[in-house]
């Protein structure tokens, strides 16, 4: 008596447990008639068969690789095992490699329970697989066609209804009370009222979004929702007969122009804040971010401002003029690293890192593993073809894998060439001397970890730990005084201990 397990599956939420019960009943009857002992069952509920991303199915495949006391995987029909011809072939081959056999309780399969070939079953099994895949593809087309027909008729496409609308008899209708709120939001934003103030106004009036105060993301999402001008996009197609418009097109377009103009950073799109993400307030510990303001004569001025002061009102840190602060940081950094000795020390570290990466050859290893995996997949498909499984999908998948293999092998050649061309210190020194000095953003990005800023001084925490040139007047000092418009700023020449200064 051989051991067996049952795999059962139903694919739709509209089906129920009775579908599983029926499959199990037929499989148990087959097992009893053919002297099989059912040792376990694997069941996937409401899981599609068009792919093998099914928990119980994957567990069954995984268990087949272990020393388990069963040899047979019993299914009600082949389409319960899957509806994708390539994945069926690959997963059957995986079972075969583990000395396990796939048997259907209702259909002839290519192998019998005793492991012998079933000649007519080889042909029939491929027919079953082809029909299952055809059924899935046809069903998908029918569903998409039906959805398109419903949308063309102006019927509600499903999903969550947009704020300001309601659904009645599969038709989208305007919710008059909420539509007034939607229109009000658009009008306010078009008049220059910022989103935060609009939300505060709505909250004060007791207006909520599904019982909760409006969030910024929710409000911005509404301002970009084309359904409010009567356009609904479904599956890449625009439909103008589903949602009745609430907002005039001209108003929607005006709001769109304002949104584009007010994107984060767009007010200073041509101005780059070099110290972005590096500055920390020495008083409250919050970050400093770039900001701008316009003077009475119309001149735009740029500066860095503490977020503890701007958003939380918990700090009195002075604003810092952008150009003045950036130049002071660059000057201090160049005094530390801009000397021949400093550049040479950095070059030595870069060479060490490069040599380690070349030794690890991590990129080459990843590409090699990827190539081996593609070759394994191609081999599985070839085995499937040798067993008589050849469809248009099989050919398409093979072409896709062969293209991927060619691309990966090209990348491997490039990485091998890189490994043969070791970086030289002279080249690194040349780059640092003539390039990085001309690109302050690179200097700041690569060398500076963070900058703790006070009103009268700053502390630079560098990423580079080993190089510590002394101050010119005292070899034992690690602090150099810098003159900046009459004030004295201090800058540690190497990262201090890791404790955050208070």
Tab-separated table of N, CA and C in Angstrom, residues 44-97:
chain	number	residue	atom	x	y	z
A	44	UNK	N	-5.792	24.902	-0.839
A	44	UNK	CA	-5.753	26.338	-1.099
A	44	UNK	C	-7.165	26.811	-1.403
A	45	UNK	N	-7.642	27.771	-0.627
A	45	UNK	CA	-9.003	28.280	-0.807
A	45	UNK	C	-8.972	29.647	-1.482
A	46	UNK	N	-9.829	29.819	-2.472
A	46	UNK	CA	-9.932	31.085	-3.222
A	46	UNK	C	-8.583	31.505	-3.774
A	47	UNK	N	-7.861	30.583	-4.403
A	47	UNK	CA	-6.542	30.853	-4.978
A	47	UNK	C	-6.567	30.482	-6.457
A	48	UNK	N	-6.113	31.399	-7.312
A	48	UNK	CA	-6.106	31.144	-8.748
A	48	UNK	C	-5.109	30.053	-9.109
A	49	UNK	N	-5.396	29.355	-10.196
A	49	UNK	CA	-4.465	28.334	-10.682
A	49	UNK	C	-3.600	28.821	-11.822
A	50	UNK	N	-3.722	30.107	-12.188
A	50	UNK	CA	-2.932	30.628	-13.308
A	50	UNK	C	-1.472	30.833	-12.938
A	51	UNK	N	-1.160	30.747	-11.631
A	51	UNK	CA	0.241	30.749	-11.204
A	51	UNK	C	0.362	29.854	-9.982
A	52	UNK	N	1.592	29.566	-9.582
A	52	UNK	CA	1.797	28.644	-8.455
A	52	UNK	C	2.104	29.368	-7.149
A	53	UNK	N	1.695	30.638	-7.046
A	53	UNK	CA	1.912	31.406	-5.816
A	53	UNK	C	0.804	31.078	-4.824
A	54	UNK	N	0.789	29.819	-4.385
A	54	UNK	CA	-0.242	29.333	-3.469
A	54	UNK	C	0.443	28.705	-2.259
A	55	UNK	N	0.088	29.132	-1.046
A	55	UNK	CA	0.800	28.663	0.150
A	55	UNK	C	0.812	27.153	0.329
A	56	UNK	N	-0.371	26.523	0.263
A	56	UNK	CA	-0.433	25.078	0.484
A	56	UNK	C	0.275	24.324	-0.638
A	57	UNK	N	0.154	24.830	-1.855
A	57	UNK	CA	0.818	24.193	-3.001
A	57	UNK	C	2.330	24.232	-2.831
A	58	UNK	N	2.858	25.394	-2.462
A	58	UNK	CA	4.298	25.525	-2.260
A	58	UNK	C	4.770	24.669	-1.090
A	59	UNK	N	3.937	24.568	-0.048
A	59	UNK	CA	4.296	23.715	1.086
A	59	UNK	C	4.371	22.264	0.665
A	60	UNK	N	3.430	21.840	-0.192
A	60	UNK	CA	3.433	20.464	-0.695
A	60	UNK	C	4.697	20.186	-1.502
A	61	UNK	N	5.090	21.135	-2.383
A	61	UNK	CA	6.315	20.963	-3.166
A	61	UNK	C	7.536	20.895	-2.256
A	62	UNK	N	7.547	21.757	-1.241
A	62	UNK	CA	8.668	21.774	-0.300
A	62	UNK	C	8.755	20.466	0.475
A	63	UNK	N	7.609	19.963	0.930
A	63	UNK	CA	7.595	18.703	1.684
A	63	UNK	C	8.034	17.525	0.827
A	64	UNK	N	7.787	17.624	-0.487
A	64	UNK	CA	8.163	16.504	-1.372
A	64	UNK	C	9.667	16.304	-1.431
A	65	UNK	N	10.414	17.324	-1.047
A	65	UNK	CA	11.865	17.231	-1.065
A	65	UNK	C	12.426	16.610	0.217
A	66	UNK	N	11.532	16.391	1.197
A	66	UNK	CA	11.945	15.821	2.473
A	66	UNK	C	11.709	14.309	2.475
A	67	UNK	N	12.266	13.590	3.427
A	67	UNK	CA	12.038	12.135	3.515
A	67	UNK	C	10.654	11.823	4.081
A	68	UNK	N	9.624	12.073	3.292
A	68	UNK	CA	8.246	11.859	3.732
A	68	UNK	C	7.765	10.467	3.301
A	69	UNK	N	6.771	9.914	4.022
A	69	UNK	CA	6.309	8.540	3.722
A	69	UNK	C	5.249	8.471	2.631
A	70	UNK	N	5.248	9.419	1.688
A	70	UNK	CA	4.280	9.357	0.596
A	70	UNK	C	4.964	9.525	-0.747
A	71	UNK	N	4.363	8.923	-1.772
A	71	UNK	CA	4.940	8.919	-3.122
A	71	UNK	C	4.008	9.523	-4.160
A	72	UNK	N	2.735	9.705	-3.782
A	72	UNK	CA	1.718	10.127	-4.748
A	72	UNK	C	1.106	11.457	-4.322
A	73	UNK	N	0.964	12.375	-5.300
A	73	UNK	CA	0.180	13.591	-5.107
A	73	UNK	C	-1.109	13.401	-5.902
A	74	UNK	N	-2.217	13.331	-5.191
A	74	UNK	CA	-3.501	13.023	-5.813
A	74	UNK	C	-4.340	14.297	-5.911
A	75	UNK	N	-4.830	14.588	-7.125
A	75	UNK	CA	-5.697	15.741	-7.343
A	75	UNK	C	-6.999	15.293	-7.990
A	76	UNK	N	-8.027	16.080	-7.800
A	76	UNK	CA	-9.314	15.766	-8.423
A	76	UNK	C	-9.184	15.790	-9.948
A	77	UNK	N	-8.574	16.872	-10.463
A	77	UNK	CA	-8.335	17.021	-11.902
A	77	UNK	C	-7.053	17.815	-12.087
A	78	UNK	N	-6.481	17.719	-13.277
A	78	UNK	CA	-5.202	18.384	-13.550
A	78	UNK	C	-5.299	19.889	-13.338
A	79	UNK	N	-6.456	20.477	-13.652
A	79	UNK	CA	-6.547	21.938	-13.520
A	79	UNK	C	-6.530	22.388	-12.058
A	80	UNK	N	-6.708	21.442	-11.097
A	80	UNK	CA	-6.544	21.803	-9.685
A	80	UNK	C	-5.064	21.993	-9.366
A	81	UNK	N	-4.198	21.267	-10.065
A	81	UNK	CA	-2.751	21.381	-9.877
A	81	UNK	C	-2.260	22.701	-10.432
A	82	UNK	N	-2.879	23.173	-11.525
A	82	UNK	CA	-2.508	24.454	-12.116
A	82	UNK	C	-3.159	24.639	-13.467
A	83	UNK	N	-3.103	25.900	-13.952
A	83	UNK	CA	-3.663	26.226	-15.261
A	83	UNK	C	-2.635	26.879	-16.182
A	84	UNK	N	-1.382	26.834	-15.794
A	84	UNK	CA	-0.307	27.392	-16.602
A	84	UNK	C	0.581	26.243	-17.054
A	85	UNK	N	0.663	26.024	-18.380
A	85	UNK	CA	1.329	24.832	-18.904
A	85	UNK	C	2.797	24.758	-18.507
A	86	UNK	N	3.487	25.904	-18.530
A	86	UNK	CA	4.917	25.887	-18.192
A	86	UNK	C	5.109	25.569	-16.718
A	87	UNK	N	4.336	26.214	-15.837
A	87	UNK	CA	4.492	25.953	-14.413
A	87	UNK	C	4.082	24.531	-14.062
A	88	UNK	N	3.053	24.005	-14.725
A	88	UNK	CA	2.684	22.609	-14.481
A	88	UNK	C	3.849	21.689	-14.828
A	89	UNK	N	4.481	21.932	-15.994
A	89	UNK	CA	5.602	21.083	-16.424
A	89	UNK	C	6.774	21.187	-15.448
A	90	UNK	N	7.088	22.415	-15.029
A	90	UNK	CA	8.220	22.620	-14.118
A	90	UNK	C	7.948	21.975	-12.763
A	91	UNK	N	6.725	22.161	-12.230
A	91	UNK	CA	6.405	21.609	-10.911
A	91	UNK	C	6.254	20.096	-10.952
A	92	UNK	N	5.750	19.554	-12.064
A	92	UNK	CA	5.717	18.099	-12.205
A	92	UNK	C	7.122	17.522	-12.228
A	93	UNK	N	8.014	18.224	-12.930
A	93	UNK	CA	9.395	17.773	-12.988
A	93	UNK	C	10.035	17.829	-11.599
A	94	UNK	N	9.673	18.842	-10.826
A	94	UNK	CA	10.197	18.947	-9.453
A	94	UNK	C	9.738	17.757	-8.616
A	95	UNK	N	8.457	17.379	-8.760
A	95	UNK	CA	7.957	16.206	-8.051
A	95	UNK	C	8.666	14.939	-8.508
A	96	UNK	N	8.855	14.829	-9.829
A	96	UNK	CA	9.512	13.641	-10.369
A	96	UNK	C	10.936	13.514	-9.862
A	97	UNK	N	11.628	14.659	-9.772
A	97	UNK	CA	12.994	14.658	-9.254
A	97	UNK	C	13.025	14.141	-7.817
